[in-house]
């Protein structure tokens, strides 16, 4: 099944089965197929409310969450398209802030697949078309659209007139599609720049900043990077943002991790540098506490999966899988947070991800590695993690399932309350949430 998409709803599953059988798609990026598909649907992407388009290697989903929180805090109705999903396919499409219903999802997938014959549209292209069709037929004040892969040739880049474009942190990921160096990847991300839509970005070194500058010039738009057009920092437990409109003082994000300050600030900058929808200062101040984005340094609740752990245990979940994510996640587990405890790492990673780059920042912080498969996907074998554990002088155990790994942590911890990090894959993160009965809403 493409992208591990299954549904408990027979109507949705029937359409996912059609997608797998009739439209296997091609592992190439490009706008030709999505253009032809949307043309057959009478171009719903041209009937959307103002679009906030977000790209980036890490942080783009969180930025979307802060955008949504601010707009909804201001009383706006918002459609959101993100990927991938964690547990339910419906998570990819929000209509007016709510996950699309099974009935509506089956309806829109069916309409897209009914006209898709001969196009060979990919899984993501069909999903994108279904989202745009649903958004066009339901009134809202805004659309938040997250890029799926890259930017320039991503299906979402069919959007012609966004209100504003944002680019979050850049890093190496998806090299087979985007290039094997940061400049090539930056070029792909910068490809979302559009005329008259401000291009708002994080702060980058000059080698990458020049890519953004050139892309904005080609698109005949303005480039607004952090550190020049706007800036932000955290101190005294507050987020301090400033631009030419003035200063903004807000609570720190509820989402854990120092990196979320930058993602929230990027959302503020996007909102304050577009003219389609004014947003009140009160809404911006509410957004850091309203935003929620699962499987990004999410502390897991007590649930069936974690039941074997002794009282007082902590389990954190993050789907991060590249070097930038490893740095951000490891920085969260400071000596103060560890409190003298050792960190148990439960991990599974796709075979095309760089294990060494992700794990390098954790050296010296991990007591034991518990290696897992990623069901339904090619993944690194346990021996790959065992080799790193040997270098670090720690143990590594292979497990067949998350439940087996959690039981092993509980058994070896004795009466001590362990600290766990479950990481390495959003697909694995979705399985963890399902097993622990913590479903994204």
Coordinates of C-alpha atoms in Angstrom, one line a residue:
X1 CA 0.0 0.0 0.0
X2 CA 1.5 3.4 -1.0
X3 CA 2.9 5.3 2.0
X4 CA 1.6 2.7 4.4
X5 CA -2.0 4.1 4.0
X6 CA -4.7 1.9 5.4
X7 CA -8.1 2.8 6.9
X8 CA -10.6 1.1 9.2
X9 CA -13.4 2.7 7.1
X10 CA -14.5 0.4 4.2
X11 CA -15.3 3.4 2.0
X12 CA -11.9 5.0 2.4
X13 CA -10.1 1.6 2.1
X14 CA -11.9 0.9 -1.1
X15 CA -10.5 4.1 -2.6
X16 CA -7.0 3.5 -1.2
X17 CA -7.2 0.0 -2.9
X18 CA -8.2 1.7 -6.2
X19 CA -5.2 4.1 -5.8
X20 CA -2.8 1.2 -5.3
X21 CA -4.2 -0.8 -8.2
X22 CA -5.1 1.8 -10.8
X23 CA -2.6 4.6 -10.2
X24 CA 0.7 3.1 -9.0
X25 CA 2.4 6.4 -9.9
X26 CA 6.0 7.1 -10.7
X27 CA 8.9 7.9 -8.4
X28 CA 9.7 11.1 -10.1
X29 CA 8.9 14.7 -9.2
X30 CA 7.3 17.1 -11.6
X31 CA 4.2 19.2 -12.2
X32 CA 2.9 17.7 -15.4
X33 CA 0.8 14.9 -13.8
X34 CA -0.8 17.1 -11.1
X35 CA -1.5 19.8 -13.8
X36 CA -3.4 17.3 -16.0
X37 CA -5.2 15.8 -13.0
X38 CA -6.4 19.2 -11.7
X39 CA -7.4 20.2 -15.2
X40 CA -9.8 17.3 -15.4
X41 CA -11.2 18.5 -12.0
X42 CA -11.7 22.0 -13.4
X43 CA -8.7 23.5 -11.5
X44 CA -9.9 23.6 -7.9
X45 CA -6.5 25.0 -6.9
X46 CA -7.5 28.3 -8.5
X47 CA -10.5 28.6 -6.2
X48 CA -8.8 28.3 -2.8
X49 CA -8.8 31.0 -0.1
X50 CA -5.5 32.7 0.6
X51 CA -2.7 30.1 0.8
X52 CA 0.2 30.0 3.2
X53 CA 2.8 27.7 1.5
X54 CA 5.5 26.2 3.7
X55 CA 8.7 24.2 2.7
X56 CA 11.8 23.1 4.6
X57 CA 13.8 20.0 5.6
X58 CA 12.8 20.2 9.3
X59 CA 10.2 22.4 11.0
X60 CA 7.8 23.0 8.2
X61 CA 5.0 20.9 9.9
X62 CA 5.5 22.7 13.2
X63 CA 5.5 26.1 11.4
X64 CA 2.1 25.0 9.8
X65 CA 0.9 24.2 13.3
X66 CA 1.8 27.7 14.6
X67 CA 0.2 29.3 11.5
X68 CA -3.0 27.4 12.1
X69 CA -3.0 28.2 15.8
X70 CA -2.6 32.0 15.2
X71 CA -5.3 32.1 12.5
X72 CA -7.8 30.1 14.5
X73 CA -7.0 32.1 17.6
X74 CA -8.1 35.1 15.5
X75 CA -11.4 33.5 14.7
X76 CA -10.4 32.4 11.2
X77 CA -11.6 29.2 9.6
X78 CA -8.6 27.3 8.2
X79 CA -8.0 24.4 5.8
X80 CA -4.7 22.5 6.3
X81 CA -2.9 20.0 4.1
X82 CA 0.1 18.2 5.6
X83 CA 2.0 14.9 5.2
X84 CA 2.7 12.2 6.1
X85 CA 0.0 11.0 8.4
X86 CA 0.8 9.2 11.6
X87 CA -2.1 6.9 12.3
X88 CA -5.0 7.8 10.0
X89 CA -4.9 9.0 6.4
X90 CA -7.5 11.6 7.4
X91 CA -4.7 13.6 9.3
X92 CA -3.4 14.9 6.0
X93 CA -6.6 17.0 5.3
X94 CA -8.2 19.3 7.7
X95 CA -11.5 21.1 6.7
X96 CA -12.1 24.2 8.8
X97 CA -9.8 22.9 11.5
X98 CA -11.3 19.4 11.7
X99 CA -9.9 16.2 10.3
X100 CA -11.8 15.3 7.2
X101 CA -14.5 12.7 7.9
X102 CA -14.2 9.2 6.4
X103 CA -17.3 9.9 4.3
X104 CA -15.9 13.1 2.8
X105 CA -12.4 11.5 2.3
X106 CA -13.8 8.6 0.4
X107 CA -15.9 11.0 -1.7
X108 CA -13.0 13.2 -2.7
X109 CA -10.6 10.3 -3.4
X110 CA -13.3 8.7 -5.5
X111 CA -13.8 11.8 -7.6
X112 CA -10.1 12.2 -8.2
X113 CA -9.6 8.6 -9.1
X114 CA -12.6 8.6 -11.4
X115 CA -10.7 11.1 -13.7
X116 CA -7.2 9.9 -13.1
X117 CA -7.1 7.1 -15.8
X118 CA -4.0 7.3 -18.0
X119 CA -2.2 10.0 -16.0
X120 CA -0.3 7.6 -13.8
X121 CA -0.6 10.0 -10.9
X122 CA 1.4 9.2 -7.8
X123 CA -0.1 8.6 -4.3
X124 CA 0.8 12.1 -3.2
X125 CA -0.5 13.7 -6.3
X126 CA -3.9 12.1 -5.9
X127 CA -4.0 13.1 -2.3
X128 CA -3.0 16.6 -3.1
X129 CA -5.8 16.9 -5.8
X130 CA -8.4 15.4 -3.3
X131 CA -7.3 18.0 -0.7
X132 CA -7.5 20.9 -3.1
X133 CA -10.9 19.8 -4.4
X134 CA -12.3 19.5 -0.8
X135 CA -10.8 22.9 0.1
X136 CA -12.3 24.6 -3.0
X137 CA -15.8 23.3 -2.2
X138 CA -15.8 24.3 1.5
X139 CA -15.6 28.0 2.4
X140 CA -12.7 29.1 4.7
X141 CA -10.6 32.1 5.4
X142 CA -7.2 30.5 4.7
X143 CA -5.4 27.4 3.5
X144 CA -2.1 26.2 5.0
X145 CA -0.3 23.9 2.6
X146 CA 2.8 22.0 3.5
X147 CA 5.2 20.9 0.8
X148 CA 5.5 17.2 0.5
X149 CA 9.0 16.8 -0.9
X150 CA 11.4 19.5 -2.0
X151 CA 9.4 22.4 -3.4
X152 CA 10.1 23.3 -7.0
X153 CA 8.7 20.1 -8.4
X154 CA 6.4 19.2 -5.5
X155 CA 2.7 18.7 -6.4
X156 CA 1.7 21.5 -4.0
X157 CA 3.8 24.0 -6.1
X158 CA 0.9 24.1 -8.6
X159 CA -0.4 26.9 -6.4
X160 CA 0.0 30.0 -8.5
X161 CA -0.8 32.9 -6.2
X162 CA 0.0 32.2 -2.5
X163 CA -0.4 34.9 0.0
X164 CA 3.1 34.2 1.4
X165 CA 5.7 31.5 1.2
X166 CA 7.9 30.3 4.1
X167 CA 11.0 28.1 4.2
X168 CA 12.1 26.5 7.5
X169 CA 15.4 24.8 8.4
X170 CA 17.4 23.4 5.6
X171 CA 19.4 20.1 5.8
X172 CA 20.3 16.9 4.0
X173 CA 17.4 14.6 3.4
X174 CA 15.8 12.9 0.4
X175 CA 19.1 13.2 -1.4
X176 CA 18.0 10.8 -4.2
X177 CA 15.3 13.3 -5.2
X178 CA 16.7 16.7 -4.2
X179 CA 20.5 16.4 -4.6
X180 CA 23.4 15.4 -2.3
X181 CA 24.5 18.9 -1.1
X182 CA 22.8 21.7 0.8
X183 CA 22.9 24.2 -2.1
X184 CA 21.1 21.8 -4.4
X185 CA 18.5 21.1 -1.7
X186 CA 18.1 24.9 -1.0
X187 CA 17.5 25.4 -4.7
X188 CA 14.6 22.9 -4.7
X189 CA 13.1 24.4 -1.6
X190 CA 13.4 28.0 -3.0
X191 CA 11.5 26.9 -6.0
X192 CA 8.2 27.7 -4.2
X193 CA 8.9 31.4 -4.6
X194 CA 6.1 33.2 -6.5
X195 CA 5.5 36.7 -7.8
X196 CA 4.0 39.1 -5.3
X197 CA 4.2 36.5 -2.5
X198 CA 6.8 37.4 0.1
X199 CA 9.4 34.7 0.6
X200 CA 10.0 34.4 4.3
X201 CA 12.9 32.2 5.5
X202 CA 15.0 31.3 8.4
X203 CA 18.6 32.5 8.7
X204 CA 21.0 30.6 6.4
X205 CA 24.8 30.8 5.7
X206 CA 25.7 33.0 2.7
X207 CA 26.1 30.0 0.4
X208 CA 22.4 29.1 0.9
X209 CA 21.2 32.7 1.4
X210 CA 22.4 33.5 -2.1
X211 CA 20.1 30.7 -3.5
X212 CA 17.1 32.3 -1.8
X213 CA 18.1 35.8 -3.0
X214 CA 18.4 34.6 -6.6
X215 CA 15.1 32.6 -6.4
X216 CA 13.2 35.7 -5.1
X217 CA 14.7 37.8 -7.8
X218 CA 13.7 35.4 -10.5
X219 CA 10.2 35.3 -9.1
X220 CA 10.1 39.1 -8.8
X221 CA 9.2 39.0 -5.2
X222 CA 10.8 40.1 -1.9
X223 CA 13.0 37.9 0.2
X224 CA 12.6 38.3 4.0
X225 CA 15.2 36.3 5.9
X226 CA 15.5 36.1 9.6
X227 CA 18.3 38.4 10.9
X228 CA 17.5 41.1 8.4
X229 CA 13.8 41.7 7.8
X230 CA 12.8 40.1 11.2
X231 CA 14.4 38.5 14.1
X232 CA 13.5 36.5 17.2
X233 CA 15.1 35.0 20.3
X234 CA 14.1 33.5 23.6
X235 CA 15.2 34.9 27.0
X236 CA 13.6 35.1 30.5
X237 CA 11.2 32.4 29.4
X238 CA 9.6 34.5 26.7
X239 CA 9.7 34.6 22.9
X240 CA 10.8 38.0 21.7
X241 CA 10.1 38.8 18.0
X242 CA 10.7 42.0 16.1
X243 CA 10.3 43.4 12.6
X244 CA 9.7 46.8 11.0
X245 CA 6.1 46.7 12.4
X246 CA 7.4 46.6 16.0
X247 CA 8.1 44.1 18.8
X248 CA 6.1 41.1 19.9
X249 CA 6.5 39.5 23.3
X250 CA 4.8 36.0 23.6
X251 CA 4.9 32.9 25.8
X252 CA 7.4 30.3 24.8
X253 CA 5.9 27.5 22.6
X254 CA 4.1 24.7 24.3
X255 CA 5.8 22.4 21.8
X256 CA 9.0 21.2 23.5
X257 CA 12.5 22.0 22.2
X258 CA 14.4 25.2 21.7
X259 CA 14.1 24.9 18.0
X260 CA 10.3 25.5 18.2
X261 CA 11.0 29.2 19.0
X262 CA 12.4 29.5 15.5
X263 CA 9.4 27.7 13.9
X264 CA 7.0 29.9 15.8
X265 CA 8.9 33.0 14.8
X266 CA 8.8 32.0 11.2
X267 CA 5.1 31.6 11.4
X268 CA 4.8 35.1 13.0
X269 CA 7.0 36.6 10.2
X270 CA 4.8 34.9 7.5
X271 CA 1.7 36.3 9.1
X272 CA 3.0 39.8 9.6
X273 CA 4.5 40.1 6.0
X274 CA 1.3 39.2 4.1
X275 CA -1.7 41.4 3.3
X276 CA -4.4 38.8 2.5
X277 CA -5.5 38.3 6.2
X278 CA -4.7 40.7 9.0
X279 CA -4.0 38.9 12.3
X280 CA -4.3 40.5 15.7
X281 CA -1.4 40.7 18.1
X282 CA -3.6 38.9 20.7
X283 CA -3.9 35.9 18.3
X284 CA -0.1 35.9 17.7
X285 CA 0.4 35.8 21.5
X286 CA -2.0 32.9 21.9
X287 CA -0.5 30.8 19.1
X288 CA 2.6 29.4 20.9
X289 CA 0.4 27.9 23.6
X290 CA -2.3 26.7 21.2
X291 CA -0.1 25.0 18.6
X292 CA 0.0 21.2 18.8
X293 CA 2.0 18.9 16.5
X294 CA 2.2 15.2 17.4
X295 CA 5.3 13.0 17.2
X296 CA 7.6 16.0 17.5
X297 CA 9.1 15.7 21.0
X298 CA 5.8 14.6 22.2
X299 CA 5.6 13.2 25.8
X300 CA 3.6 10.1 25.6
X301 CA 0.7 9.6 28.0
X302 CA 0.1 6.5 30.1
X303 CA -1.4 3.9 27.7
X304 CA -1.4 0.2 26.8
X305 CA 2.1 0.3 25.2
X306 CA 3.8 2.0 28.1
X307 CA 1.9 0.0 30.8
X308 CA 4.8 -2.3 31.7
X309 CA 7.0 0.7 32.7
X310 CA 7.3 1.5 36.4
X311 CA 5.6 4.6 37.8
X312 CA 7.4 7.9 37.1
X313 CA 8.8 6.8 33.8
X314 CA 9.0 9.3 30.9
X315 CA 8.7 8.4 27.3
X316 CA 9.2 10.9 24.5
X317 CA 8.4 10.4 20.8
X318 CA 9.9 12.1 17.8
X319 CA 9.8 11.1 14.1
X320 CA 13.0 12.9 13.4
X321 CA 15.4 11.0 11.1
X322 CA 18.1 13.4 9.7
X323 CA 21.1 15.3 11.1
X324 CA 19.2 18.5 11.8
X325 CA 16.5 16.6 13.7
X326 CA 19.2 14.7 15.7
X327 CA 20.8 17.9 16.8
X328 CA 17.5 19.5 17.8
X329 CA 16.2 16.4 19.7
X330 CA 19.5 15.7 21.5
X331 CA 19.7 19.4 22.6
X332 CA 16.4 18.9 24.4
X333 CA 17.9 16.1 26.6
X334 CA 20.1 18.4 28.7
X335 CA 21.8 17.3 31.9
X336 CA 19.0 19.0 33.9
X337 CA 16.3 17.1 32.0
X338 CA 18.2 13.8 32.4
X339 CA 18.5 14.5 36.1
X340 CA 21.1 11.8 36.5
X341 CA 19.1 9.2 34.6
X342 CA 20.3 7.3 31.6
X343 CA 18.4 7.7 28.3
X344 CA 17.1 4.5 26.6
X345 CA 16.8 4.9 22.8
X346 CA 14.2 2.9 21.0
X347 CA 14.8 3.4 17.3
X348 CA 13.9 2.3 13.8
X349 CA 14.9 4.1 10.6
X350 CA 14.2 3.7 6.9
X351 CA 17.1 2.2 4.9
X352 CA 17.6 5.5 2.9
X353 CA 18.2 7.6 6.1
X354 CA 21.7 8.4 7.4
X355 CA 21.9 6.6 10.8
X356 CA 25.3 8.1 11.7
X357 CA 24.2 11.7 11.0
X358 CA 21.1 11.4 13.1
X359 CA 22.7 9.6 16.0
X360 CA 26.0 11.5 16.2
X361 CA 24.6 14.3 18.5
X362 CA 23.5 11.7 21.0
X363 CA 27.0 10.3 21.7
X364 CA 27.5 10.0 25.5
X365 CA 23.8 10.5 26.3
X366 CA 22.5 7.0 25.5
X367 CA 22.6 4.1 28.0
X368 CA 21.2 1.4 25.6
X369 CA 19.9 1.2 22.1
X370 CA 16.8 -0.9 21.4
X371 CA 16.6 -1.5 17.6
X372 CA 13.2 -2.0 15.9
X373 CA 12.0 -2.7 12.3
X374 CA 9.8 -0.1 10.6
X375 CA 6.9 -2.3 9.5
X376 CA 6.0 -2.2 5.8
X377 CA 9.2 -0.3 4.8
X378 CA 12.8 -1.1 4.0
X379 CA 14.7 -0.3 7.1
X380 CA 18.2 -0.5 8.7
X381 CA 18.9 -3.8 10.3
X382 CA 19.6 -4.0 14.0
X383 CA 23.2 -4.8 13.2
X384 CA 23.6 -1.2 11.9
X385 CA 22.6 0.2 15.3
X386 CA 24.7 -2.4 17.1
X387 CA 27.8 -1.2 15.3
X388 CA 27.3 2.3 16.6
X389 CA 26.5 1.0 20.1
X390 CA 29.8 -0.9 20.1
X391 CA 31.7 2.3 19.2
X392 CA 30.0 4.1 22.1
X393 CA 30.7 1.2 24.5
X394 CA 27.0 0.6 25.2
X395 CA 24.6 -2.3 24.6
X396 CA 22.2 -2.8 21.7
X397 CA 19.2 -5.2 21.6
X398 CA 17.1 -6.1 18.6
X399 CA 13.4 -6.4 19.1
X400 CA 10.6 -7.6 16.8
X401 CA 8.0 -5.0 18.0
X402 CA 7.6 -1.8 20.1
X403 CA 5.9 -3.8 22.8
X404 CA 8.8 -6.1 23.1
X405 CA 11.2 -3.2 23.3
X406 CA 9.2 -1.4 26.0
X407 CA 9.0 -4.6 28.0
X408 CA 12.8 -5.0 27.8
X409 CA 13.3 -1.4 29.1
X410 CA 10.9 -2.1 32.0
X411 CA 12.6 -5.4 32.8
X412 CA 16.2 -4.0 32.8
X413 CA 15.2 -0.8 34.7
X414 CA 14.1 -2.6 37.9
X415 CA 12.5 -0.2 40.3
X416 CA 14.1 2.9 38.6
X417 CA 11.8 5.0 36.4
X418 CA 13.5 5.1 33.0
X419 CA 13.7 7.9 30.5
X420 CA 12.9 6.8 27.0
X421 CA 13.2 8.4 23.6
X422 CA 11.5 6.7 20.7
X423 CA 12.7 8.1 17.4
X424 CA 14.0 7.6 13.9
X425 CA 10.8 7.5 11.7
X426 CA 7.4 9.1 11.4
X427 CA 6.1 5.7 10.3
X428 CA 7.3 4.2 13.5
X429 CA 6.0 7.1 15.4
X430 CA 2.5 6.5 14.0
X431 CA 2.7 2.9 15.1
X432 CA 3.7 3.9 18.6
X433 CA 0.8 6.3 18.9
X434 CA -1.6 3.6 17.6
X435 CA -0.3 1.0 20.1
X436 CA -0.5 3.5 22.9
X437 CA -4.0 4.6 21.8
X438 CA -3.0 8.2 21.4
X439 CA -4.6 9.2 18.1
X440 CA -3.9 12.6 16.6
X441 CA -7.1 14.7 16.3

